[in-house]
GROMACS .gro file of C-alpha atoms in nm:
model
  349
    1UNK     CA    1  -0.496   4.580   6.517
    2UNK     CA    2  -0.538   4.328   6.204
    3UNK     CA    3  -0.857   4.225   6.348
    4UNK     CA    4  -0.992   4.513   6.413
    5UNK     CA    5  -0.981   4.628   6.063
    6UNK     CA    6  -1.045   4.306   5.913
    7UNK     CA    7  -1.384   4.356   6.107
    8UNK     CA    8  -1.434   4.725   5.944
    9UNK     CA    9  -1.319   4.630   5.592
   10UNK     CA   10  -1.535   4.344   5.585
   11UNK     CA   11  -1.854   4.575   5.691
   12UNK     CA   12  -1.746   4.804   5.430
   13UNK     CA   13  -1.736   4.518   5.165
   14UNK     CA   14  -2.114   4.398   5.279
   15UNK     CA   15  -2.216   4.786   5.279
   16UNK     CA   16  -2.074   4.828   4.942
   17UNK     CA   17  -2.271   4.512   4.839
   18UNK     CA   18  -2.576   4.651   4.975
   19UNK     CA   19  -2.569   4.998   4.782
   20UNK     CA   20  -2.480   4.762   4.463
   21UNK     CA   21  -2.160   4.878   4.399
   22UNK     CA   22  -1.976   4.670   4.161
   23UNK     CA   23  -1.643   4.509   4.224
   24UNK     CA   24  -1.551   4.706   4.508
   25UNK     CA   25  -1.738   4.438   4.740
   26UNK     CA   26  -1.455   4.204   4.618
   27UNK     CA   27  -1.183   4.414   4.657
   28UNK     CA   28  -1.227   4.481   5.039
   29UNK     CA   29  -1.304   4.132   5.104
   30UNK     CA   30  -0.984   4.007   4.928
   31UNK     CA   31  -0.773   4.241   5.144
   32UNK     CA   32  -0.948   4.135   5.485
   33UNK     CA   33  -0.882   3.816   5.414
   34UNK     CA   34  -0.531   3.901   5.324
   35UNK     CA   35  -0.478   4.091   5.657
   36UNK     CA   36  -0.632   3.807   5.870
   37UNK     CA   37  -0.362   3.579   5.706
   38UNK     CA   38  -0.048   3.811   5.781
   39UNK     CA   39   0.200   3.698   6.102
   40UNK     CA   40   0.311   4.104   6.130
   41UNK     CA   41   0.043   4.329   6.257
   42UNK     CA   42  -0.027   4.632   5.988
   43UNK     CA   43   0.077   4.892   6.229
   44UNK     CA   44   0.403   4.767   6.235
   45UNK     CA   45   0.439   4.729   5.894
   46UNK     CA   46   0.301   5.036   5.800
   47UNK     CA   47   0.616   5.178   6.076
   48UNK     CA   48   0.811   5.021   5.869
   49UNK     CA   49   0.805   5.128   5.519
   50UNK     CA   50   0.465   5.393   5.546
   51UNK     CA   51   0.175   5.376   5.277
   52UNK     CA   52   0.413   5.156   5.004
   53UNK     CA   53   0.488   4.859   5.248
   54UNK     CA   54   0.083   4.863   5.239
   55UNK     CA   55   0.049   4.834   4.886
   56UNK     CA   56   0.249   4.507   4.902
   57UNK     CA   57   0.011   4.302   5.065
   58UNK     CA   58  -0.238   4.093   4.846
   59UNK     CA   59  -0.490   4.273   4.730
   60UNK     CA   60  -0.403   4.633   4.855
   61UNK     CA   61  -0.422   4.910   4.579
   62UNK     CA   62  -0.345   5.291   4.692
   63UNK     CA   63  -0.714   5.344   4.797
   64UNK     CA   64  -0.717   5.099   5.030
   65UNK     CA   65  -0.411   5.148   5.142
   66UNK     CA   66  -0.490   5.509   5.230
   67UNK     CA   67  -0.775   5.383   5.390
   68UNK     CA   68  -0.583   5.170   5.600
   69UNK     CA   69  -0.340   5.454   5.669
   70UNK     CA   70  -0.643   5.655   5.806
   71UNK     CA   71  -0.696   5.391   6.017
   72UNK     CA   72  -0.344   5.336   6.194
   73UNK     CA   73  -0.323   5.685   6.230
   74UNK     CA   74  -0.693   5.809   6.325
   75UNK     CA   75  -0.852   5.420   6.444
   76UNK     CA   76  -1.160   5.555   6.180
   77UNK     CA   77  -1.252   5.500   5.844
   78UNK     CA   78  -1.424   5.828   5.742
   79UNK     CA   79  -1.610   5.632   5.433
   80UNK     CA   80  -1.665   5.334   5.667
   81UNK     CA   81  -1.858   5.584   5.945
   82UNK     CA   82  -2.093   5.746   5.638
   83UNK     CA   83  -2.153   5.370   5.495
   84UNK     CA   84  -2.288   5.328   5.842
   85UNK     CA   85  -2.476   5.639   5.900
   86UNK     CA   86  -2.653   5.524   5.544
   87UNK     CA   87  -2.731   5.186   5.700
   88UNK     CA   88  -2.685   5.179   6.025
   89UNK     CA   89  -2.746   4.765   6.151
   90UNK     CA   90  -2.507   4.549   6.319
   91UNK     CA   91  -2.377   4.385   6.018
   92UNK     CA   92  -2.164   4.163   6.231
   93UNK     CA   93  -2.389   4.043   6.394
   94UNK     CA   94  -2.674   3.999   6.126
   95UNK     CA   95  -2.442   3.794   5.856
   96UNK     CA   96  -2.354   3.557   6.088
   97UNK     CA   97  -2.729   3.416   6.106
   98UNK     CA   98  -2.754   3.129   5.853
   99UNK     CA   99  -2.891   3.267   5.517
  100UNK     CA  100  -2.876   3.650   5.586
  101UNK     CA  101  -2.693   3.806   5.351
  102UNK     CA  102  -2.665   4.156   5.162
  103UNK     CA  103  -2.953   4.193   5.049
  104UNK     CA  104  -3.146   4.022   5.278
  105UNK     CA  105  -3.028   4.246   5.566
  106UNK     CA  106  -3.125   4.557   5.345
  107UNK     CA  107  -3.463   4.430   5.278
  108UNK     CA  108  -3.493   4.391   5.641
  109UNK     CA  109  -3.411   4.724   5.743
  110UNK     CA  110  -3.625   4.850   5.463
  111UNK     CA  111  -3.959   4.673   5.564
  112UNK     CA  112  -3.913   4.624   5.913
  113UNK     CA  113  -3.661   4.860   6.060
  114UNK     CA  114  -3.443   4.507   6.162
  115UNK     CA  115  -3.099   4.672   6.311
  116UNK     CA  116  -2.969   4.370   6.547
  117UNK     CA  117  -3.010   3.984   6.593
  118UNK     CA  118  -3.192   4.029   6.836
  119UNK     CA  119  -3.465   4.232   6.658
  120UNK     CA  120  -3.457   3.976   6.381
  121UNK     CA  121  -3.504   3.726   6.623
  122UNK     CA  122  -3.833   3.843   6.759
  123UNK     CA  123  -3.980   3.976   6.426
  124UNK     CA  124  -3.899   3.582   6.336
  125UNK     CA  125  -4.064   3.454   6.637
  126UNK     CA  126  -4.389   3.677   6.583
  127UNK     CA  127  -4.391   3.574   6.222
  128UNK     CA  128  -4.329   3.894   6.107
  129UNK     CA  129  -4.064   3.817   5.783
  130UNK     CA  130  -4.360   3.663   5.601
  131UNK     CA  131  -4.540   4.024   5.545
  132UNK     CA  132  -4.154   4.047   5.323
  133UNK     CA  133  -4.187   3.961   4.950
  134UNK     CA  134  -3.994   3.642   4.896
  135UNK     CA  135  -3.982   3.577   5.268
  136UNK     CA  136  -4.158   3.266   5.351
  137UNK     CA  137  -4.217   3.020   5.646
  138UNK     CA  138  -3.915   2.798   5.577
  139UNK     CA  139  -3.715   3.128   5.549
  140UNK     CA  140  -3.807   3.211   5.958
  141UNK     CA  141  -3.747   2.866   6.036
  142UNK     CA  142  -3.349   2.873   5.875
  143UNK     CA  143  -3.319   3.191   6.094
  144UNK     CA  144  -3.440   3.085   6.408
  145UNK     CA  145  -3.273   2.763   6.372
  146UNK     CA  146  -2.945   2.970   6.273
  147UNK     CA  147  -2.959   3.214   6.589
  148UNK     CA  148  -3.056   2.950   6.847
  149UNK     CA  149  -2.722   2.739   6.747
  150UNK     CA  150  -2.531   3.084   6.781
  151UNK     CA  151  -2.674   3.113   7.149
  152UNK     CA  152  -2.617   2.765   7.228
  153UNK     CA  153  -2.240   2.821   7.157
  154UNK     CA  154  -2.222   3.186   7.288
  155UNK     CA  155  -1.872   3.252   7.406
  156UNK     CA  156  -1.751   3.002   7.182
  157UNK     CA  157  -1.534   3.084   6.800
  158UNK     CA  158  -1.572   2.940   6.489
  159UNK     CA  159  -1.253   2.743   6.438
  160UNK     CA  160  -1.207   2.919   6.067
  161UNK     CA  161  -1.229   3.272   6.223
  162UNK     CA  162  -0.951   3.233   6.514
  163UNK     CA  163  -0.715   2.967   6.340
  164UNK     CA  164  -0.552   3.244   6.140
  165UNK     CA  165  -0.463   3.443   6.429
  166UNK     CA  166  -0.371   3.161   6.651
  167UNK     CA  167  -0.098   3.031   6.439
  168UNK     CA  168   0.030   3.383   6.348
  169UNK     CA  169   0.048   3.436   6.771
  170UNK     CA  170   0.235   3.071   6.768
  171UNK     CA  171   0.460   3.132   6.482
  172UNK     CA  172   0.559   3.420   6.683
  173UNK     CA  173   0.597   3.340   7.007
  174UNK     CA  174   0.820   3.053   6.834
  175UNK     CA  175   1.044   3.340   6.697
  176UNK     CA  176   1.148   3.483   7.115
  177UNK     CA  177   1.464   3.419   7.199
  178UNK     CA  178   1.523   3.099   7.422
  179UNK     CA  179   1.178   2.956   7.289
  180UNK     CA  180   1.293   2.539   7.191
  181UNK     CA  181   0.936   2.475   7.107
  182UNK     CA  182   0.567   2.599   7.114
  183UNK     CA  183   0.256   2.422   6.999
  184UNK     CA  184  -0.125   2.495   7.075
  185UNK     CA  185  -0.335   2.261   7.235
  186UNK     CA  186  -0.691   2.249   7.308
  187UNK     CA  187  -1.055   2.218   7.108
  188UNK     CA  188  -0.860   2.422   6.851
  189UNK     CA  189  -0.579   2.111   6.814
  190UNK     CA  190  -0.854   1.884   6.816
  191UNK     CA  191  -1.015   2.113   6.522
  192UNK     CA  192  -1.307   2.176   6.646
  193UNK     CA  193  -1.616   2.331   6.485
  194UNK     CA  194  -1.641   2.569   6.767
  195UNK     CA  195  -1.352   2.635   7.039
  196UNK     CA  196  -1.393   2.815   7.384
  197UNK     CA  197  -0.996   2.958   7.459
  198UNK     CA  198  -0.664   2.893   7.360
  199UNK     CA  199  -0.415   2.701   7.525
  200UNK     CA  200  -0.079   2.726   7.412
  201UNK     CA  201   0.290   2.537   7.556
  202UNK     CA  202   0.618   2.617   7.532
  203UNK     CA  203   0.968   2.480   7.650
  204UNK     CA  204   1.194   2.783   7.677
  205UNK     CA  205   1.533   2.831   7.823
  206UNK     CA  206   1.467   3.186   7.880
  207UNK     CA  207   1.081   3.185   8.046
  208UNK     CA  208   1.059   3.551   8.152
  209UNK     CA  209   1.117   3.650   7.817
  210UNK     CA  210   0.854   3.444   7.665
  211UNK     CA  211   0.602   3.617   7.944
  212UNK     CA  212   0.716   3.962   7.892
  213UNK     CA  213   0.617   3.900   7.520
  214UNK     CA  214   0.328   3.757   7.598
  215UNK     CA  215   0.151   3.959   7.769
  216UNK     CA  216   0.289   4.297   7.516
  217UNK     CA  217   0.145   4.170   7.230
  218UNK     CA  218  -0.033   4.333   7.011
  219UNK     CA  219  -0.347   4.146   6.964
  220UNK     CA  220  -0.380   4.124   7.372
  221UNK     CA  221  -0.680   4.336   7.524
  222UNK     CA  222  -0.635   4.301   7.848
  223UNK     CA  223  -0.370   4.064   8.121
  224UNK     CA  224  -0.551   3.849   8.338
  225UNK     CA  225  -0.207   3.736   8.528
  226UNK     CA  226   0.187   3.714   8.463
  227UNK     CA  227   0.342   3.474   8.664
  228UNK     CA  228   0.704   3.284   8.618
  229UNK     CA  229   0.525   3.006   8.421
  230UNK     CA  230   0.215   3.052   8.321
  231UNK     CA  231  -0.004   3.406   8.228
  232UNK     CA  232  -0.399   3.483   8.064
  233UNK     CA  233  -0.435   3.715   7.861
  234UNK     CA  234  -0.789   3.831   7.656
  235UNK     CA  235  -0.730   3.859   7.300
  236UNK     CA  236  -0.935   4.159   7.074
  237UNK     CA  237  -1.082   3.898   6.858
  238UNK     CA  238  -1.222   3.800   7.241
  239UNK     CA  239  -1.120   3.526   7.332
  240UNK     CA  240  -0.916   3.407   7.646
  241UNK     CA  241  -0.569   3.256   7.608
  242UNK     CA  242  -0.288   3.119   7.850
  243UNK     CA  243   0.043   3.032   7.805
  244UNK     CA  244   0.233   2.788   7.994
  245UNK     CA  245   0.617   2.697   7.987
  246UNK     CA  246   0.689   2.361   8.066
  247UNK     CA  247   1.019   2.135   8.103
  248UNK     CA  248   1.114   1.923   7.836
  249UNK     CA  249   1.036   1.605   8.041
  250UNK     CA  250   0.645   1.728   8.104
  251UNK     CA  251   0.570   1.870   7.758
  252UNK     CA  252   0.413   1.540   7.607
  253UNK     CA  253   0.241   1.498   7.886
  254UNK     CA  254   0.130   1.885   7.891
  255UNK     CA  255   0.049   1.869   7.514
  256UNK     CA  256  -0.164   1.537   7.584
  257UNK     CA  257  -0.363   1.688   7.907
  258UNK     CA  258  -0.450   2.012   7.763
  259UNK     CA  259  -0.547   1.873   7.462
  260UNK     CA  260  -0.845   1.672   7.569
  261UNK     CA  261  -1.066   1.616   7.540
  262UNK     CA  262  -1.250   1.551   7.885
  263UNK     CA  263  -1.403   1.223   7.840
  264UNK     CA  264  -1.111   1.065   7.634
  265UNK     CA  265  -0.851   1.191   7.929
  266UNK     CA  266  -1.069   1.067   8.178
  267UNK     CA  267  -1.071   0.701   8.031
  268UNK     CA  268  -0.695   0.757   7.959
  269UNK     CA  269  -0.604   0.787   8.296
  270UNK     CA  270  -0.829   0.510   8.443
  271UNK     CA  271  -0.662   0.262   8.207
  272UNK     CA  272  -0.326   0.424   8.357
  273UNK     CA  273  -0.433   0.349   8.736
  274UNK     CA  274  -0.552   0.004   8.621
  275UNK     CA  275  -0.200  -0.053   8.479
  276UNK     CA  276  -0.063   0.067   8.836
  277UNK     CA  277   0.031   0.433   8.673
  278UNK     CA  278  -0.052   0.769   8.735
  279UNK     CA  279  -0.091   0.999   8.447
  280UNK     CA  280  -0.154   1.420   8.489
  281UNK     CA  281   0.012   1.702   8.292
  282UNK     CA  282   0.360   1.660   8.412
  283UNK     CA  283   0.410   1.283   8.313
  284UNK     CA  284   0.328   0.895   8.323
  285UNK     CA  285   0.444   0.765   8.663
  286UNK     CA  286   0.515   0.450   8.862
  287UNK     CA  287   0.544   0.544   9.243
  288UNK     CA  288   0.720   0.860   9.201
  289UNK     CA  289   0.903   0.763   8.920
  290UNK     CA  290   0.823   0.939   8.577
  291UNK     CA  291   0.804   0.712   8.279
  292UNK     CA  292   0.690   0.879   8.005
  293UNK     CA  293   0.622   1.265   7.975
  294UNK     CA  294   0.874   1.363   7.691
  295UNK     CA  295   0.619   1.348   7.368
  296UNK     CA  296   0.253   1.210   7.352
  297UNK     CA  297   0.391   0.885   7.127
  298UNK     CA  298   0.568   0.750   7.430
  299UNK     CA  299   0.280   0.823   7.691
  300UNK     CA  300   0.037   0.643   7.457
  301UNK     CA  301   0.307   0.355   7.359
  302UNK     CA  302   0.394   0.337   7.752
  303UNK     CA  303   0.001   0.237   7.803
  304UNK     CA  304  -0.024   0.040   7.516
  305UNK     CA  305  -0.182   0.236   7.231
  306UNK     CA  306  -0.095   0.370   6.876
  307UNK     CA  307  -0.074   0.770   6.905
  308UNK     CA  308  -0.424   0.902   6.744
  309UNK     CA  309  -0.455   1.202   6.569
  310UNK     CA  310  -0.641   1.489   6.843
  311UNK     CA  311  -0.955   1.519   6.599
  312UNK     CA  312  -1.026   1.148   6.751
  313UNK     CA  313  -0.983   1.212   7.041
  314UNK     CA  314  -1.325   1.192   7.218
  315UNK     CA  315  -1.314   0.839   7.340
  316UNK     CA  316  -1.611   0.723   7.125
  317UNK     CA  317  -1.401   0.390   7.066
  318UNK     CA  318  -1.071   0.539   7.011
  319UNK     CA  319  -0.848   0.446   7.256
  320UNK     CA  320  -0.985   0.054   7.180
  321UNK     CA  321  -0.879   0.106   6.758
  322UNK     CA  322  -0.550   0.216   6.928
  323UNK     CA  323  -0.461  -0.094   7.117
  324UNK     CA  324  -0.575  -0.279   6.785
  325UNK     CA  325  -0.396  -0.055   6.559
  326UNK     CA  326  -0.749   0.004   6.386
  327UNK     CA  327  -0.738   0.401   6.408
  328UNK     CA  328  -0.930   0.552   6.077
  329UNK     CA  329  -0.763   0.727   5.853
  330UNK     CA  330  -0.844   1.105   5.887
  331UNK     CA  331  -0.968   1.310   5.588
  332UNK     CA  332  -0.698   1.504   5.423
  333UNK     CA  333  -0.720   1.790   5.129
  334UNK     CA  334  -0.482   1.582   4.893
  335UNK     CA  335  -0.850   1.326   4.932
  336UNK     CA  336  -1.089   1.605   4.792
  337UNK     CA  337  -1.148   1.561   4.428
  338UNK     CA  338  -1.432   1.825   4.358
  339UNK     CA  339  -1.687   2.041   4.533
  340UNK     CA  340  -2.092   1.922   4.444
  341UNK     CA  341  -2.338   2.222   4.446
  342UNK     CA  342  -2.690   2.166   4.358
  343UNK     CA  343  -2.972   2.422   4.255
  344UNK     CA  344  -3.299   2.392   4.283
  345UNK     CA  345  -3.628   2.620   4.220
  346UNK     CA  346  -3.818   2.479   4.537
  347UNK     CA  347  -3.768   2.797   4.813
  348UNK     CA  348  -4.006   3.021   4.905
  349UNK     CA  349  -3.794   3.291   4.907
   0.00000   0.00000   0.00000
């Protein structure tokens, strides 16, 4: 349910900002963000302790909270549905085109009648925004630009969006009983701008259990298949995940296969065969024998490389710093010292 009403409260937030109400705008975006961050879906904790438990997460004041309430127990927003009524575009789809914001969407309702992307799209295309005051040539460009990248990596998440929800899902899964470990793997462990489906691993002593949790979450949509060892799921944010549970001996290798990427796992397992290995998910072996599979370090180590961080891992001269124990140094926050913005007065709008 969290992102379902992260979703709504966000709208109303934009709405808000588009009828220029003060502060209010800030309010509801504080709290989606604050309900996109929590590991306990609202539902429950609204089971637990009613409209007060609400009014102790960040941000939440009695209004909200009743608003919230309305939701768990109704799945509608009375205020939300006459915001909509008053404006009714797909702000969802709208604000995530580059530049479109507030009161750009408003303005393009206003003149134009603009309700979805793909109505902004064409009006772009025909060169339509440029009859709107402020709206200018560069301005269509930045959109079209903006909405062709979004169809280019249709079916795909911005890491940002889904990283709150996939750790919350880990963190829990970590929590069922007989679970030893869990870890994600994937485009999203490589951190990934973008990132198609979620792969997660487990070593459990107890795998039915994991499974049976699994698939009765409440973020899940819809269950693909529940098997012994492995299930797929759809999440409601949308996107696909599976699970897999995995010895102890084969998680390494698991972790290492599933994270990818392609390229670097095909070069990875040429230099194994070269060496006289074989390398898949279950482990490094050397006829039949397995010689590494316990952790990624002694797969790597076993071939003759450093470990590398997965953000490198897309064999564009990675594997080669390994061997030479050249691997860059990756980025980290403790490295930021400030934030440059620049303004300028050349726009057309």
């Amino acid at each position: 349910m969290n992102q379902e009403l992260v979703k709504i409260l966000r709208e109303i937030s934009v709405l808000l900002e588009i009828k220029g109400v003060e502060f209010k705008p800030q309010a509801y975006e504080k709290v989606a963000h604050s309900i996109e961050m929590l590991e306990e879906d609202v539902k429950e904790i609204y089971k637990k302790g009613g409209i007060e438990a609400l009014e102790k997460i960040s941000g939440v004041g009695r209004g909200i909270a009743e608003k919230i309430e309305e939701y768990i127990k109704e799945h509608r927003i009375k205020d939300y549905l006459s915001l909509k009524k008053e404006l009714p575009v797909d702000i969802d789809g709208l604000s995530v085109v580059e530049g479109v914001g507030p009161k750009m969407i408003l303005k393009l309702y206003e003149e134009l009648k603009i309700k979805t992307r793909d109505q902004l799209e064409k009006a772009a295309r025909a060169g339509k925004l440029k009859s709107i005051e402020g709206f200018g040539q560069k301005t269509e460009e930045n959109i079209l630009r903006s909405i062709d990248f979004l169809k280019k990596e249709h079916g795909r998440f911005i890491l940002g969006f889904v990283m709150p929800e996939v750790r919350a899902i880990v963190e829990k899964i970590k929590k069922v009983d007989g679970v030893e470990k869990a870890e994600f793997a994937g485009s999203i462990r490589r951190m990934q701008e973008t990132v198609g489906d979620l792969d997660i691993l487990v070593i459990s002593k107890k795998p039915s259990a994991v499974m049976d949790f699994f698939v009765s979450m409440s973020e899940v949509e819809a269950v693909y298949a529940k098997g012994d060892t492995k299930s797929s799921i759809r999440l409601k944010l949308g996107m696909d995940a599976d699970l897999r549970v995995l010895p102890p001996e084969s998680f390494g290798a698991a972790l290492q296969y599933f994270t990818g990427d392609k390229y670097h796992n095909i070069e990875l397992r040429q230099i194994a065969i070269k060496q006289g290995y074989k390398l898949n998910e279950y482990g490094l072996y050397k006829d039949k024998k397995i010689m590494a599979g316990q952790t990624e370090e002694e797969i790597y180590q076993k071939l003759g490389f450093a470990w590398m961080p997965p953000e490198l891992r897309a064999n564009r001269g990675e594997l080669e710093a390994a061997r030479e124990n050249k691997l860059p140094k990756l980025i980290e926050y403790s490295d930021l010292v400030g934030d440059l913005q620049v303004q300028t007065d050349w726009t057309d709008g």
